[in-house]
CSV table of C-alpha atoms in Angstrom, one decimal:
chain,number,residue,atom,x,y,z
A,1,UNK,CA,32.3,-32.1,-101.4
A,2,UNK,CA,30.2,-29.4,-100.1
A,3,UNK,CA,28.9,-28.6,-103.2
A,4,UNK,CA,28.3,-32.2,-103.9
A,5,UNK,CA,26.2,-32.5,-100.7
A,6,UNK,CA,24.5,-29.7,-102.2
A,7,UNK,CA,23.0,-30.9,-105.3
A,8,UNK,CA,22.4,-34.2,-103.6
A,9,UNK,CA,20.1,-32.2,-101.0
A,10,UNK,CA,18.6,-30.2,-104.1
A,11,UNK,CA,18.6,-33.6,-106.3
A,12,UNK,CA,16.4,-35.7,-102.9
A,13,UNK,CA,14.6,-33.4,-101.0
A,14,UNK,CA,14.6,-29.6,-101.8
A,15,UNK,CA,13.5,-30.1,-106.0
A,16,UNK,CA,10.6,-32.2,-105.7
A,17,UNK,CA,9.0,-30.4,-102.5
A,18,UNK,CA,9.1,-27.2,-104.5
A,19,UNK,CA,7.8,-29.1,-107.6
A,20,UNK,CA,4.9,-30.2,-105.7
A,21,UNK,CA,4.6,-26.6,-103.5
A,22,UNK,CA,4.5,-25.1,-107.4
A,23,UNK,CA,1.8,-28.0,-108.7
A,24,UNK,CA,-0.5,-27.0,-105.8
A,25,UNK,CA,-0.5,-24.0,-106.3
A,26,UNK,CA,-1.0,-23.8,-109.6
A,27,UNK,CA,-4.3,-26.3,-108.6
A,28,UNK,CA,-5.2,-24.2,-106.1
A,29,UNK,CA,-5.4,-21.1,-109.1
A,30,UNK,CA,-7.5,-23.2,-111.5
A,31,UNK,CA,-9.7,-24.2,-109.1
A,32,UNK,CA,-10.2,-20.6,-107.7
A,33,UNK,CA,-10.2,-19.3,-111.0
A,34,UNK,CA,-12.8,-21.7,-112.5
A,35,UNK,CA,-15.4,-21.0,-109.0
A,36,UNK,CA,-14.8,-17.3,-108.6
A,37,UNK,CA,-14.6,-15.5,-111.9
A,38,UNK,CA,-17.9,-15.6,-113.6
A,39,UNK,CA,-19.7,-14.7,-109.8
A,40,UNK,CA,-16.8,-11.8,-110.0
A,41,UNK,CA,-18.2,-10.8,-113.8
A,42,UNK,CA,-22.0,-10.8,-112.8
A,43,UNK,CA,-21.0,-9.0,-109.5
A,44,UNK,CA,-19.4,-6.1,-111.8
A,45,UNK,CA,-22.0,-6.2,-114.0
A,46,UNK,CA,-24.7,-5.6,-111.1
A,47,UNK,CA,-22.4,-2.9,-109.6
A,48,UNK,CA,-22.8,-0.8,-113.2
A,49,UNK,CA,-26.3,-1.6,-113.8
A,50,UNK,CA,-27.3,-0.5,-110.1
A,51,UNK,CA,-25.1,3.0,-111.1
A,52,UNK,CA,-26.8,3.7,-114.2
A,53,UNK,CA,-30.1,2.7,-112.6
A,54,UNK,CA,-29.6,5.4,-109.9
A,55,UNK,CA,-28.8,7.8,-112.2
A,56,UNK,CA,-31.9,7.7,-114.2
A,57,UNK,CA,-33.4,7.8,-111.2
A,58,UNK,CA,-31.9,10.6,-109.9
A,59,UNK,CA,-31.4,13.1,-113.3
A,60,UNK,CA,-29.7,16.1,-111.2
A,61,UNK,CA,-26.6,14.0,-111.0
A,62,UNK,CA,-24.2,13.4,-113.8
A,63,UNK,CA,-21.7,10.7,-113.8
A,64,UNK,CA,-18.4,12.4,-112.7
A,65,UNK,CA,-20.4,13.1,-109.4
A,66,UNK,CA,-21.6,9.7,-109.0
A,67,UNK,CA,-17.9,8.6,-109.5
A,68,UNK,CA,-16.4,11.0,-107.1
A,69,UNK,CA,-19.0,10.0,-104.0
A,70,UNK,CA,-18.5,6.3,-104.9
A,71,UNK,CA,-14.5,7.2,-104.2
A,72,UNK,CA,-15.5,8.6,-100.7
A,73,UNK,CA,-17.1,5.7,-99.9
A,74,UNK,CA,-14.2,3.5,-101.1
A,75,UNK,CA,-11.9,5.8,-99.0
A,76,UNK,CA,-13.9,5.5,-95.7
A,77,UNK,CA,-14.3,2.0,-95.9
A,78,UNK,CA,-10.9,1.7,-96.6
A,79,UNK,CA,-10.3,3.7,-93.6
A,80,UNK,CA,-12.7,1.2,-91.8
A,81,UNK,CA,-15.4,3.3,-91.7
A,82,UNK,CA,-18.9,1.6,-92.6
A,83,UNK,CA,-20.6,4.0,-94.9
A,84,UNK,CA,-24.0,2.1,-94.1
A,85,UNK,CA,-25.9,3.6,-91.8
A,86,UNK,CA,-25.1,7.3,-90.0
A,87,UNK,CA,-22.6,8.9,-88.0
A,88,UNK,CA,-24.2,7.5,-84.4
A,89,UNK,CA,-22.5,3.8,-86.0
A,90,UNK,CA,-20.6,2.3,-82.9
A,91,UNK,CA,-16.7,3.7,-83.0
A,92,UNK,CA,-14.4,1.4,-84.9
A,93,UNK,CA,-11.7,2.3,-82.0
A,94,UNK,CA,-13.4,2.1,-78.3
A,95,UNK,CA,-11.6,-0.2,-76.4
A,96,UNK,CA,-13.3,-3.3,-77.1
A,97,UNK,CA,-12.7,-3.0,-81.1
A,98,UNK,CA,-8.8,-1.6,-80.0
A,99,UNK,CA,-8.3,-4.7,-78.1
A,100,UNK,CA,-9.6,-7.0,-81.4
A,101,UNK,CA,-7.5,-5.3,-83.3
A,102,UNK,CA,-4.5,-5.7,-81.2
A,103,UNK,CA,-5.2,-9.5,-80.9
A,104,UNK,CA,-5.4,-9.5,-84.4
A,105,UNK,CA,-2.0,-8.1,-84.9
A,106,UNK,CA,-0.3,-10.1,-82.5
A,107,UNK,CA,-1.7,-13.5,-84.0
A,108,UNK,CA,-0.9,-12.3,-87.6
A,109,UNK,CA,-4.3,-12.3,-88.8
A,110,UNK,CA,-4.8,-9.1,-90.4
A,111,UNK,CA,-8.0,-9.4,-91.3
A,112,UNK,CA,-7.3,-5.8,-93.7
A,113,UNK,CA,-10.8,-4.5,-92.8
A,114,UNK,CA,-9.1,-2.2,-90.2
A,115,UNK,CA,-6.3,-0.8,-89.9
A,116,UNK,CA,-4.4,2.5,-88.6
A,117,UNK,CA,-5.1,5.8,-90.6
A,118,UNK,CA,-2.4,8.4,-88.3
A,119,UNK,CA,0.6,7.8,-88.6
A,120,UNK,CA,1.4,8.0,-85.1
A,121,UNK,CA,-0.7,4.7,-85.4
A,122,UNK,CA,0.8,3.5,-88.0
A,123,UNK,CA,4.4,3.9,-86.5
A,124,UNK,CA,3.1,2.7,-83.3
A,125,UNK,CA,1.7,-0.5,-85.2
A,126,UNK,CA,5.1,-1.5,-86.3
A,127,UNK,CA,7.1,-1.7,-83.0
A,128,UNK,CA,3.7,-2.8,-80.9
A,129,UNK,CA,4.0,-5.8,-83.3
A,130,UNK,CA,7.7,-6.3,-83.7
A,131,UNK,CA,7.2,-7.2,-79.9
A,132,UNK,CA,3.8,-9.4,-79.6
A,133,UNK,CA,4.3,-11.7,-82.2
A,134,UNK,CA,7.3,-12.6,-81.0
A,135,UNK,CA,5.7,-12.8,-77.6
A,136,UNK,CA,2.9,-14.4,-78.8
A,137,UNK,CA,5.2,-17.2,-80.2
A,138,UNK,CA,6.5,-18.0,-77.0
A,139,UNK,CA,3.6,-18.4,-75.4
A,140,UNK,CA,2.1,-21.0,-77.9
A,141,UNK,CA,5.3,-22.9,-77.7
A,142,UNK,CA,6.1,-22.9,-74.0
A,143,UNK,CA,2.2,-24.0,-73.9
A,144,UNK,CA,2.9,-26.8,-76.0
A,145,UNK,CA,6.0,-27.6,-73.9
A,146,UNK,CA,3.5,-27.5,-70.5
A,147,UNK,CA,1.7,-30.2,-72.6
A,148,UNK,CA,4.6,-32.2,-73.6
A,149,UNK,CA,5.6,-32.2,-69.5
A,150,UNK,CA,1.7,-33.5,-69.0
A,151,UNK,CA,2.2,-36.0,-71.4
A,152,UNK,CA,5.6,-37.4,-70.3
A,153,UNK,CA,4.1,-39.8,-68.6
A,154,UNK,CA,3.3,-41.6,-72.5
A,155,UNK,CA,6.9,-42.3,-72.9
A,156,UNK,CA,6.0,-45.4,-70.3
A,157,UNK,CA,2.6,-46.8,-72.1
A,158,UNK,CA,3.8,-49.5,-73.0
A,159,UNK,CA,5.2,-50.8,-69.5
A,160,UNK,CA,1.3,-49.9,-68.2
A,161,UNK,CA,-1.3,-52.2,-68.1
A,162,UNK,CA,-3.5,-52.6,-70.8
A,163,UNK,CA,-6.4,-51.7,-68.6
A,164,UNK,CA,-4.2,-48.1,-68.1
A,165,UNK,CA,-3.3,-47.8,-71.9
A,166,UNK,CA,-7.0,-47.9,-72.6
A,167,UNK,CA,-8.2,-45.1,-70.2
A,168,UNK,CA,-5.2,-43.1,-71.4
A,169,UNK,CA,-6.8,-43.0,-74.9
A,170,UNK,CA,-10.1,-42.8,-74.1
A,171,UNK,CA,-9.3,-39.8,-71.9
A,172,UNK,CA,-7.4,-38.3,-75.0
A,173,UNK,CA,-9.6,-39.1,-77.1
A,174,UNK,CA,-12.4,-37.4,-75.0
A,175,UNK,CA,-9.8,-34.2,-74.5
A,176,UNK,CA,-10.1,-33.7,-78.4
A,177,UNK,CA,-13.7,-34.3,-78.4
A,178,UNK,CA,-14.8,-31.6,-76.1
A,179,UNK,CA,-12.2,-29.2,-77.2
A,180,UNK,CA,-13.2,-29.5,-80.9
A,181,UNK,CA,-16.2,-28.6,-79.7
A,182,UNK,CA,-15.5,-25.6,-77.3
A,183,UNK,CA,-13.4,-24.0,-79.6
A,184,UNK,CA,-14.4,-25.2,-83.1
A,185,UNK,CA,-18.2,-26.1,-83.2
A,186,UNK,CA,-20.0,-23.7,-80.1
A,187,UNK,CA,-18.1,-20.1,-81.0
A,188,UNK,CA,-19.2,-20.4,-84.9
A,189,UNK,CA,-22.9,-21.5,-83.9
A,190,UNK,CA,-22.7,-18.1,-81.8
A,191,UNK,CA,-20.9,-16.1,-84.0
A,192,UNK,CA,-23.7,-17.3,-86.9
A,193,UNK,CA,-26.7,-16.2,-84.2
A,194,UNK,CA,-25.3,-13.2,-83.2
A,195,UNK,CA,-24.0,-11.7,-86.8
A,196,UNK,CA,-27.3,-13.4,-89.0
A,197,UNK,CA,-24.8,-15.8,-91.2
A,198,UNK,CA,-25.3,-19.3,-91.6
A,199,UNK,CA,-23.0,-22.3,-89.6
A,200,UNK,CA,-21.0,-22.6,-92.5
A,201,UNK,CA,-20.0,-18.9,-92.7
A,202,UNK,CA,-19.4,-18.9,-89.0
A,203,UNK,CA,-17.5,-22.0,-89.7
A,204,UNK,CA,-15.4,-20.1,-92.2
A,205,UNK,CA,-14.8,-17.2,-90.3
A,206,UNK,CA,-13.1,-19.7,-87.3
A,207,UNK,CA,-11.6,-21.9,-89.5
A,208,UNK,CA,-9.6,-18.9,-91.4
A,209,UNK,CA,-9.0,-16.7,-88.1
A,210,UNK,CA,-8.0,-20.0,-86.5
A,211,UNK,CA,-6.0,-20.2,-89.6
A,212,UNK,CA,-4.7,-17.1,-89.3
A,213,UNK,CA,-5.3,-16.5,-93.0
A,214,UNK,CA,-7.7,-13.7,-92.4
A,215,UNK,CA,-9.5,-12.8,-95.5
A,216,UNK,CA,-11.4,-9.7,-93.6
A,217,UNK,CA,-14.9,-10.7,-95.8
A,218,UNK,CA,-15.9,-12.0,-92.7
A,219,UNK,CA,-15.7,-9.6,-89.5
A,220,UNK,CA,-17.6,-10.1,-86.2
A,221,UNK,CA,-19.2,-7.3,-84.9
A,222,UNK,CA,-19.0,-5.1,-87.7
A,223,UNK,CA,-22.5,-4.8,-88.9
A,224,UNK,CA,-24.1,-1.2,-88.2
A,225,UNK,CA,-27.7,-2.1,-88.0
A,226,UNK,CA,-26.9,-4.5,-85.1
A,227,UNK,CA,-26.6,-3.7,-81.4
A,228,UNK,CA,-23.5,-5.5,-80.0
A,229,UNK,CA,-22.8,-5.9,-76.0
A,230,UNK,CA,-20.1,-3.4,-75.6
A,231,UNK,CA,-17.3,-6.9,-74.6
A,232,UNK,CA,-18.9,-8.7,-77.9
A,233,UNK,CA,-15.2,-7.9,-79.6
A,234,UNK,CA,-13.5,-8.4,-76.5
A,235,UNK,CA,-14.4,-12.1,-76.2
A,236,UNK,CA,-13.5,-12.4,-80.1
A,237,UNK,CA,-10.1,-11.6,-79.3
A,238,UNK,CA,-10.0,-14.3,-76.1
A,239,UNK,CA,-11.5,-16.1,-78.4
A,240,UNK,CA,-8.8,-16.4,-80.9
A,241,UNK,CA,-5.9,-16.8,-78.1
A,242,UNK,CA,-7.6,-19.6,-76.6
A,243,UNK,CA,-8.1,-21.4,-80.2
A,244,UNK,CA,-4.7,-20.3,-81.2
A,245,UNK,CA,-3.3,-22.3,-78.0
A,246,UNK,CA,-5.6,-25.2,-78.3
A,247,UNK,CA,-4.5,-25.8,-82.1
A,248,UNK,CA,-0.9,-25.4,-80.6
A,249,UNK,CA,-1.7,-28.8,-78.1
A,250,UNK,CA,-3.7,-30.6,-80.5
A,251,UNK,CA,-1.5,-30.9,-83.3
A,252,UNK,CA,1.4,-33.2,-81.2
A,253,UNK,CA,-1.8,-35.1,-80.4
A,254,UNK,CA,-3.7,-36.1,-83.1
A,255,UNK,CA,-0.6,-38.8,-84.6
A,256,UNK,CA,0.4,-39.4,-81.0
A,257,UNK,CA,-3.4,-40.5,-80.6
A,258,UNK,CA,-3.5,-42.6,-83.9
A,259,UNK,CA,-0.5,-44.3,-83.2
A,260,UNK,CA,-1.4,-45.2,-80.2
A,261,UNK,CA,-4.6,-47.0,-80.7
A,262,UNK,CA,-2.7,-48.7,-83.7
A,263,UNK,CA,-0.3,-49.8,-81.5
A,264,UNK,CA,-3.1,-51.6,-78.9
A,265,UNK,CA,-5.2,-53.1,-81.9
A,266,UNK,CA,-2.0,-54.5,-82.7
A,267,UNK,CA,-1.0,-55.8,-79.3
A,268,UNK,CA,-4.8,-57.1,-78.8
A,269,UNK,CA,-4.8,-58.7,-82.1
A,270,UNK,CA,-1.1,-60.2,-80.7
A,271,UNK,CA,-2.5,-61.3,-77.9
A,272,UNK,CA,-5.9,-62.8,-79.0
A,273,UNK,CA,-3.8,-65.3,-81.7
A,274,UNK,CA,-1.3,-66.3,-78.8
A,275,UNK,CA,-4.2,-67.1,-77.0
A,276,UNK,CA,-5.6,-69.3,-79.3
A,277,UNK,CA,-2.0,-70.9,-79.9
A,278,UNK,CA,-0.8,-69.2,-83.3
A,279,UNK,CA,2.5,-70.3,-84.0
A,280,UNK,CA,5.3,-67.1,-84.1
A,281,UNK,CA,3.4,-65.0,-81.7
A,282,UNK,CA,5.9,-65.1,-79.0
A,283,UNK,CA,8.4,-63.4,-81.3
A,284,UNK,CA,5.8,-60.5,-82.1
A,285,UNK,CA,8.2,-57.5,-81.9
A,286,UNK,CA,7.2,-54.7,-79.6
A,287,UNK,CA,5.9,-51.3,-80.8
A,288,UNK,CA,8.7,-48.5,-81.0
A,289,UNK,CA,7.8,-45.5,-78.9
A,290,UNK,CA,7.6,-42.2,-80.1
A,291,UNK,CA,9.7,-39.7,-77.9
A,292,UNK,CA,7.5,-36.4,-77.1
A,293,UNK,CA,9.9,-33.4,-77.6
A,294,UNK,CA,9.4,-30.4,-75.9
């Protein structure tokens, strides 16, 4: 019997999710593959024709040389050192880049541009985020819960007035509005003024920290030749807390939302035929509510 229920649950559910999780994915690689690999080849071939450019250039230097200073570089970038510029660049560890960092490991970013070279650090690393993600966790949930409490009073909408149901979804429907834009539209038009990118890369950038997919080709206050205030990083990390949290409230929201103003089109469609004496309005069945969990 239990292995019956088994290969039902594998047969219904389990089989074709994977089957489409697979199908995506191997869209996703096509698609990637067919956009990326021919800017990949011309990028290569620029990198070699740049080297054997600077080596004509430069006829005291022989090729092992050139290949053994571009493997410093590699190594110090790797190390999150920026090799542009000199060594008066702003620290990749004062306080304000520390406490980006530790945001960014807390929130499971990663963005990979930076990252601990001691091993002290690295040790420390580990158990620092064994504890805030966890930590982290419970805050976005228990402020989704506070939300669900705020919203309790929705479990009732349709014993309210219609008068009330309509202010309740203009007033979410405004909440959304001036979130998105706080915390989706604003940060990204700064972030592309302050770092030189475009709206669309600063658009990126939030969208895949937001994401916490965190590619790391896109960094805030990273760039050498620019003078950042010293809390620029800083606010980055508050940044990304308070985004974190607010995509933590607005995903209940946005089908709540929807189903409520389907539900009063309906009853105002319901009652405009009554009104006009449609027979088999009386019986229109009322809306099923969606319970809010916590």
């Amino acid at each position: 019997m239990p292995q019956a229920r088994l290969c039902g649950c594998w047969g219904g559910r389990v089989l074709p999710l994977l089957l489409a999780h697979v199908c995506y994915l191997l869209l996703g690689a096509t698609v990637f593959q067919l956009l990326e690999k021919q800017a990949e080849a011309q990028s290569r071939d620029q990198v070699q024709f740049e080297k054997l450019r600077f080596l004509e250039n430069y006829t005291c230097l022989d090729q092992r040389a050139l290949e053994q200073f571009v493997q410093v570089i590699m190594e110090a970038w790797v190390k999150g050192v920026n090799p542009k510029g000199n060594s008066t660049n702003p620290s990749n560890w004062d306080f304000g880049s520390s406490f980006f960092f530790a945001g960014t490991v807390v929130t499971t970013i990663g963005y990979g541009n930076l990252a601990p070279s001691t091993e002290a650090g690295q040790v420390f690393c580990v158990f620092y985020a064994l504890v805030g993600i966890p930590l982290n966790v419970v805050f976005l949930n228990h402020l989704g819960a506070g939300l669900h409490g705020h919203l309790a009073t929705l479990e009732r909408w349709e014993e309210q007035p219609r008068r009330s149901q309509l202010l309740q979804i203009l007033g979410l429907a405004l909440f959304l509005t001036l979130g998105t834009l706080v915390i989706l539209i604003f940060p990204p038009m700064v972030f592309s003024h302050v770092e030189g990118w475009s709206f669309g890369e600063g658009f990126y950038f939030a969208f895949i920290t937001l994401s916490t997919i965190g590619f790391g080709d896109y960094v805030v206050g990273t760039d050498p030749s620019k003078h950042y205030i010293s809390v620029y990083r800083s606010l980055a990390a508050i940044w990304i807390l308070l985004g974190l949290a607010w995509l933590a409230l607005i995903l209940p929201l946005g089908p709540l939302l929807l189903h409520r103003c389907s539900q009063l089109w309906l009853l105002s469609r319901g009652l405009s035929l009554k009104d006009r004496g449609a027979p088999g309005m009386d019986g229109l069945p009322r809306p099923q509510k969606i319970p809010i969990s916590a």
